[in-house]
Amino acid sequence: MAKIISIVNQKGGVGKTTTTHNLGYALAEEGERTLLIDLDPQMNLSTTVGIDCYAQKNSIYDVLRDKKGLPLGSVVKKTEHDKMDIIPSAFELSGAEIEFTKRISSSSLLSRSISNSIREDYDYILVDCPPSLGVLTINSLSTSDYIIIPMQPEVYGLYGIDMLLSTYEEIQEEINPKLEIMGVLITMHDGRLSLHKEMTEKINSYFKDNVFKTIIKTNTTLKEAQSNNQTVFEYDGRARGAKDYEKLAREVIEYVKER
């Protein structure tokens, strides 16, 4: 039965999509059947995987808006890796805040769509959330087992985090009691900068045991890979970014095994 992990932070530009794509590929390389769900109206994950979202007839949007129960499995697309699939996003999701909040139980649209059958088809389901705490993110958190919070070691990195934690606690108390913070993931870390070292210490002090040992270091290869619609593994498997995401995948697998 797949474990569902939301990659979430209401702050943009912290590496959510990069992490979803590369962690998904790394898990697949470890032999884990992995499904990516692009829940971000910006469609960056889908585009990076090579999907033309404007040409797609079906997407996660069609599943969420379909009142007759369009199966989630019907919108799954294959990727270059035989153990990693994706459910693409759509530009129509940009109107979700207005459209879906009119629906009864709008926070459970995604959870109703993820059937036991599709969870049995995968070991991990990773959800790339939009940079907001709106209805799409709430849907993801409402159906997830865990959340991963990518965070840059910058002064503004901790700004707004209380709002995210408050949302997490509210969903845990009222909708999804099984939800856990798997960990905060420090991204875009430059060990040469004293500010990054200082902020890493602050993040560890703030979150204590809820911080991954793995740190995703600043790496131009990660950006180059994304601009070429590839994971860092496909672009240059020897790159530091590939090694970092390999470590993260193993840490995620170990965390789940211990639960």
GROMACS .gro file of C-alpha atoms in nm:
model
  259
    1MET     CA    1   0.000   0.000   0.000
    2ALA     CA    2   0.156   0.328  -0.116
    3LYS     CA    3   0.267   0.589   0.132
    4ILE     CA    4   0.149   0.934   0.022
    5ILE     CA    5   0.392   1.222   0.076
    6SER     CA    6   0.309   1.589   0.018
    7ILE     CA    7   0.601   1.811  -0.080
    8VAL     CA    8   0.479   2.138   0.065
    9ASN     CA    9   0.579   2.494   0.150
   10GLN     CA   10   0.366   2.800   0.082
   11LYS     CA   11   0.683   2.987  -0.010
   12GLY     CA   12   0.779   2.954  -0.374
   13GLY     CA   13   1.126   2.887  -0.513
   14VAL     CA   14   1.237   2.650  -0.237
   15GLY     CA   15   1.279   2.339  -0.454
   16LYS     CA   16   0.943   2.162  -0.423
   17THR     CA   17   0.924   2.056  -0.787
   18THR     CA   18   1.294   1.972  -0.809
   19THR     CA   19   1.259   1.758  -0.498
   20THR     CA   20   0.941   1.583  -0.614
   21HIS     CA   21   1.096   1.493  -0.950
   22ASN     CA   22   1.441   1.388  -0.831
   23LEU     CA   23   1.324   1.213  -0.514
   24GLY     CA   24   1.066   1.025  -0.720
   25TYR     CA   25   1.333   0.913  -0.967
   26ALA     CA   26   1.571   0.818  -0.684
   27LEU     CA   27   1.300   0.607  -0.518
   28ALA     CA   28   1.233   0.439  -0.853
   29GLU     CA   29   1.604   0.366  -0.885
   30GLU     CA   30   1.583   0.196  -0.546
   31GLY     CA   31   1.317  -0.034  -0.694
   32GLU     CA   32   1.019   0.149  -0.543
   33ARG     CA   33   0.711   0.192  -0.766
   34THR     CA   34   0.649   0.565  -0.758
   35LEU     CA   35   0.366   0.791  -0.873
   36LEU     CA   36   0.406   1.169  -0.899
   37ILE     CA   37   0.100   1.393  -0.878
   38ASP     CA   38   0.138   1.748  -1.009
   39LEU     CA   39  -0.110   1.953  -0.807
   40ASP     CA   40   0.050   2.288  -0.894
   41PRO     CA   41  -0.134   2.503  -1.154
   42GLN     CA   42   0.208   2.623  -1.276
   43MET     CA   43   0.250   2.271  -1.424
   44ASN     CA   44   0.630   2.279  -1.384
   45LEU     CA   45   0.661   1.915  -1.279
   46SER     CA   46   0.451   1.794  -1.572
   47THR     CA   47   0.647   2.010  -1.816
   48THR     CA   48   0.980   1.892  -1.675
   49VAL     CA   49   0.874   1.532  -1.726
   50GLY     CA   50   0.801   1.621  -2.087
   51ILE     CA   51   0.421   1.647  -2.090
   52ASP     CA   52   0.243   1.913  -2.294
   53CYS     CA   53  -0.029   1.999  -2.044
   54TYR     CA   54  -0.220   2.212  -2.293
   55ALA     CA   55  -0.254   1.914  -2.527
   56GLN     CA   56  -0.367   1.671  -2.255
   57LYS     CA   57  -0.730   1.564  -2.257
   58ASN     CA   58  -0.726   1.439  -1.898
   59SER     CA   59  -0.540   1.558  -1.589
   60ILE     CA   60  -0.569   1.574  -1.211
   61TYR     CA   61  -0.810   1.865  -1.266
   62ASP     CA   62  -1.058   1.640  -1.447
   63VAL     CA   63  -1.045   1.388  -1.163
   64LEU     CA   64  -1.105   1.648  -0.893
   65ARG     CA   65  -1.393   1.820  -1.072
   66ASP     CA   66  -1.566   1.504  -1.195
   67LYS     CA   67  -1.869   1.437  -0.977
   68LYS     CA   68  -1.922   1.092  -1.130
   69GLY     CA   69  -1.592   0.956  -1.001
   70LEU     CA   70  -1.344   0.963  -1.290
   71PRO     CA   71  -1.082   0.705  -1.184
   72LEU     CA   72  -0.743   0.848  -1.089
   73GLY     CA   73  -0.577   0.562  -1.273
   74SER     CA   74  -0.730   0.680  -1.601
   75VAL     CA   75  -0.509   0.992  -1.608
   76VAL     CA   76  -0.178   0.825  -1.519
   77LYS     CA   77   0.101   0.885  -1.771
   78LYS     CA   78   0.424   0.692  -1.813
   79THR     CA   79   0.766   0.858  -1.776
   80GLU     CA   80   1.110   0.758  -1.901
   81HIS     CA   81   1.159   0.543  -1.589
   82ASP     CA   82   0.960   0.220  -1.591
   83LYS     CA   83   0.897   0.244  -1.216
   84MET     CA   84   0.787   0.609  -1.211
   85ASP     CA   85   0.454   0.743  -1.344
   86ILE     CA   86   0.292   1.085  -1.325
   87ILE     CA   87  -0.054   1.240  -1.308
   88PRO     CA   88  -0.019   1.574  -1.488
   89SER     CA   89  -0.150   1.914  -1.387
   90ALA     CA   90  -0.361   2.152  -1.596
   91PHE     CA   91  -0.386   2.531  -1.622
   92GLU     CA   92  -0.753   2.504  -1.518
   93LEU     CA   93  -0.633   2.430  -1.164
   94SER     CA   94  -0.556   2.801  -1.131
   95GLY     CA   95  -0.928   2.857  -1.073
   96ALA     CA   96  -0.955   2.581  -0.814
   97GLU     CA   97  -0.976   2.818  -0.518
   98ILE     CA   98  -1.306   2.951  -0.649
   99GLU     CA   99  -1.442   2.642  -0.824
  100PHE     CA  100  -1.370   2.372  -0.566
  101THR     CA  101  -1.450   2.567  -0.251
  102LYS     CA  102  -1.810   2.580  -0.370
  103ARG     CA  103  -1.825   2.203  -0.344
  104ILE     CA  104  -1.933   2.022  -0.029
  105SER     CA  105  -1.634   1.862   0.147
  106SER     CA  106  -1.393   2.034  -0.093
  107SER     CA  107  -1.100   1.928   0.130
  108SER     CA  108  -1.160   1.560   0.052
  109LEU     CA  109  -1.179   1.569  -0.329
  110LEU     CA  110  -0.834   1.412  -0.370
  111SER     CA  111  -0.873   1.156  -0.091
  112ARG     CA  112  -1.196   1.029  -0.248
  113SER     CA  113  -1.013   0.989  -0.580
  114ILE     CA  114  -0.720   0.787  -0.446
  115SER     CA  115  -0.865   0.438  -0.429
  116ASN     CA  116  -0.709   0.136  -0.260
  117SER     CA  117  -0.644  -0.013  -0.603
  118ILE     CA  118  -0.414   0.270  -0.712
  119ARG     CA  119  -0.242   0.271  -0.374
  120GLU     CA  120  -0.172  -0.098  -0.423
  121ASP     CA  121  -0.009  -0.024  -0.760
  122TYR     CA  122   0.264   0.191  -0.602
  123ASP     CA  123   0.498   0.204  -0.306
  124TYR     CA  124   0.515   0.584  -0.292
  125ILE     CA  125   0.291   0.866  -0.416
  126LEU     CA  126   0.458   1.210  -0.414
  127VAL     CA  127   0.241   1.521  -0.447
  128ASP     CA  128   0.395   1.845  -0.572
  129CYS     CA  129   0.185   2.110  -0.397
  130PRO     CA  130   0.135   2.470  -0.513
  131PRO     CA  131   0.306   2.756  -0.323
  132SER     CA  132  -0.002   2.836  -0.115
  133LEU     CA  133  -0.211   2.694   0.168
  134GLY     CA  134  -0.531   2.696  -0.035
  135VAL     CA  135  -0.777   2.422  -0.127
  136LEU     CA  136  -0.531   2.221  -0.340
  137THR     CA  137  -0.268   2.199  -0.068
  138ILE     CA  138  -0.534   2.122   0.191
  139ASN     CA  139  -0.659   1.839  -0.032
  140SER     CA  140  -0.309   1.697  -0.051
  141LEU     CA  141  -0.248   1.717   0.324
  142SER     CA  142  -0.590   1.566   0.392
  143THR     CA  143  -0.498   1.246   0.210
  144SER     CA  144  -0.125   1.220   0.285
  145ASP     CA  145   0.060   1.005   0.535
  146TYR     CA  146   0.359   1.239   0.555
  147ILE     CA  147   0.478   1.582   0.453
  148ILE     CA  148   0.824   1.695   0.346
  149ILE     CA  149   0.896   2.068   0.381
  150PRO     CA  150   1.174   2.194   0.151
  151MET     CA  151   1.333   2.507   0.294
  152GLN     CA  152   1.621   2.731   0.192
  153PRO     CA  153   1.866   2.827   0.468
  154GLU     CA  154   1.786   3.196   0.421
  155VAL     CA  155   1.659   3.461   0.662
  156TYR     CA  156   1.316   3.453   0.501
  157GLY     CA  157   1.306   3.072   0.502
  158LEU     CA  158   1.139   3.055   0.843
  159TYR     CA  159   0.896   3.340   0.768
  160GLY     CA  160   0.544   3.208   0.739
  161ILE     CA  161   0.639   2.862   0.862
  162ASP     CA  162   0.410   2.906   1.165
  163MET     CA  163   0.115   2.937   0.928
  164LEU     CA  164   0.212   2.612   0.755
  165LEU     CA  165   0.252   2.433   1.087
  166SER     CA  166  -0.081   2.572   1.208
  167THR     CA  167  -0.251   2.441   0.892
  168TYR     CA  168  -0.082   2.104   0.940
  169GLU     CA  169  -0.200   2.080   1.301
  170GLU     CA  170  -0.554   2.179   1.210
  171ILE     CA  171  -0.577   1.916   0.937
  172GLN     CA  172  -0.424   1.656   1.167
  173GLU     CA  173  -0.679   1.732   1.439
  174GLU     CA  174  -0.990   1.768   1.225
  175ILE     CA  175  -0.943   1.568   0.904
  176ASN     CA  176  -0.636   1.343   0.889
  177PRO     CA  177  -0.504   1.225   1.228
  178LYS     CA  178  -0.243   0.997   1.067
  179LEU     CA  179  -0.059   1.290   0.903
  180GLU     CA  180   0.305   1.329   1.013
  181ILE     CA  181   0.587   1.566   0.933
  182MET     CA  182   0.850   1.335   0.787
  183GLY     CA  183   1.102   1.613   0.785
  184VAL     CA  184   1.223   1.955   0.682
  185LEU     CA  185   1.458   1.932   0.385
  186ILE     CA  186   1.726   2.201   0.362
  187THR     CA  187   1.774   2.289  -0.005
  188MET     CA  188   2.006   2.514  -0.209
  189HIS     CA  189   2.264   2.505   0.070
  190ASP     CA  190   2.602   2.668   0.009
  191GLY     CA  191   2.848   2.552   0.274
  192ARG     CA  192   3.081   2.845   0.193
  193LEU     CA  193   2.827   3.097   0.326
  194SER     CA  194   2.828   3.170   0.697
  195LEU     CA  195   2.461   3.274   0.669
  196HIS     CA  196   2.365   2.930   0.540
  197LYS     CA  197   2.555   2.762   0.824
  198GLU     CA  198   2.386   2.990   1.077
  199MET     CA  199   2.037   2.936   0.931
  200THR     CA  200   2.091   2.559   0.914
  201GLU     CA  201   2.163   2.562   1.286
  202LYS     CA  202   1.848   2.769   1.348
  203ILE     CA  203   1.633   2.533   1.139
  204ASN     CA  204   1.770   2.232   1.330
  205SER     CA  205   1.709   2.409   1.659
  206TYR     CA  206   1.353   2.504   1.560
  207PHE     CA  207   1.245   2.165   1.420
  208LYS     CA  208   1.476   1.945   1.629
  209ASP     CA  209   1.438   1.581   1.518
  210ASN     CA  210   1.215   1.672   1.222
  211VAL     CA  211   1.503   1.771   0.993
  212PHE     CA  212   1.652   1.536   0.734
  213LYS     CA  213   2.018   1.452   0.775
  214THR     CA  214   2.048   1.489   0.398
  215ILE     CA  215   2.108   1.844   0.277
  216ILE     CA  216   2.051   1.934  -0.089
  217LYS     CA  217   2.350   2.150  -0.175
  218THR     CA  218   2.360   2.429  -0.430
  219ASN     CA  219   2.425   2.265  -0.764
  220THR     CA  220   2.401   2.419  -1.110
  221THR     CA  221   2.359   2.069  -1.254
  222LEU     CA  222   2.016   2.043  -1.090
  223LYS     CA  223   1.903   2.359  -1.272
  224GLU     CA  224   2.058   2.247  -1.598
  225ALA     CA  225   1.885   1.911  -1.572
  226GLN     CA  226   1.548   2.073  -1.509
  227SER     CA  227   1.588   2.309  -1.807
  228ASN     CA  228   1.656   1.999  -2.020
  229ASN     CA  229   1.342   1.825  -1.888
  230GLN     CA  230   1.546   1.566  -1.702
  231THR     CA  231   1.625   1.458  -1.351
  232VAL     CA  232   1.981   1.513  -1.234
  233PHE     CA  233   2.028   1.135  -1.261
  234GLU     CA  234   1.947   1.138  -1.630
  235TYR     CA  235   2.147   1.454  -1.698
  236ASP     CA  236   2.460   1.365  -1.499
  237GLY     CA  237   2.437   1.075  -1.257
  238ARG     CA  238   2.780   1.161  -1.113
  239ALA     CA  239   2.673   1.510  -1.005
  240ARG     CA  240   2.656   1.609  -0.641
  241GLY     CA  241   2.282   1.667  -0.675
  242ALA     CA  242   2.232   1.303  -0.773
  243LYS     CA  243   2.424   1.185  -0.469
  244ASP     CA  244   2.219   1.414  -0.243
  245TYR     CA  245   1.888   1.283  -0.372
  246GLU     CA  246   2.010   0.923  -0.350
  247LYS     CA  247   2.079   0.983   0.019
  248LEU     CA  248   1.740   1.146   0.066
  249ALA     CA  249   1.559   0.854  -0.099
  250ARG     CA  250   1.730   0.607   0.132
  251GLU     CA  251   1.649   0.824   0.432
  252VAL     CA  252   1.281   0.835   0.327
  253ILE     CA  253   1.269   0.457   0.281
  254GLU     CA  254   1.431   0.402   0.620
  255TYR     CA  255   1.189   0.642   0.788
  256VAL     CA  256   0.888   0.458   0.647
  257LYS     CA  257   1.028   0.118   0.743
  258GLU     CA  258   1.067   0.231   1.104
  259ARG     CA  259   0.700   0.332   1.126
   0.00000   0.00000   0.00000
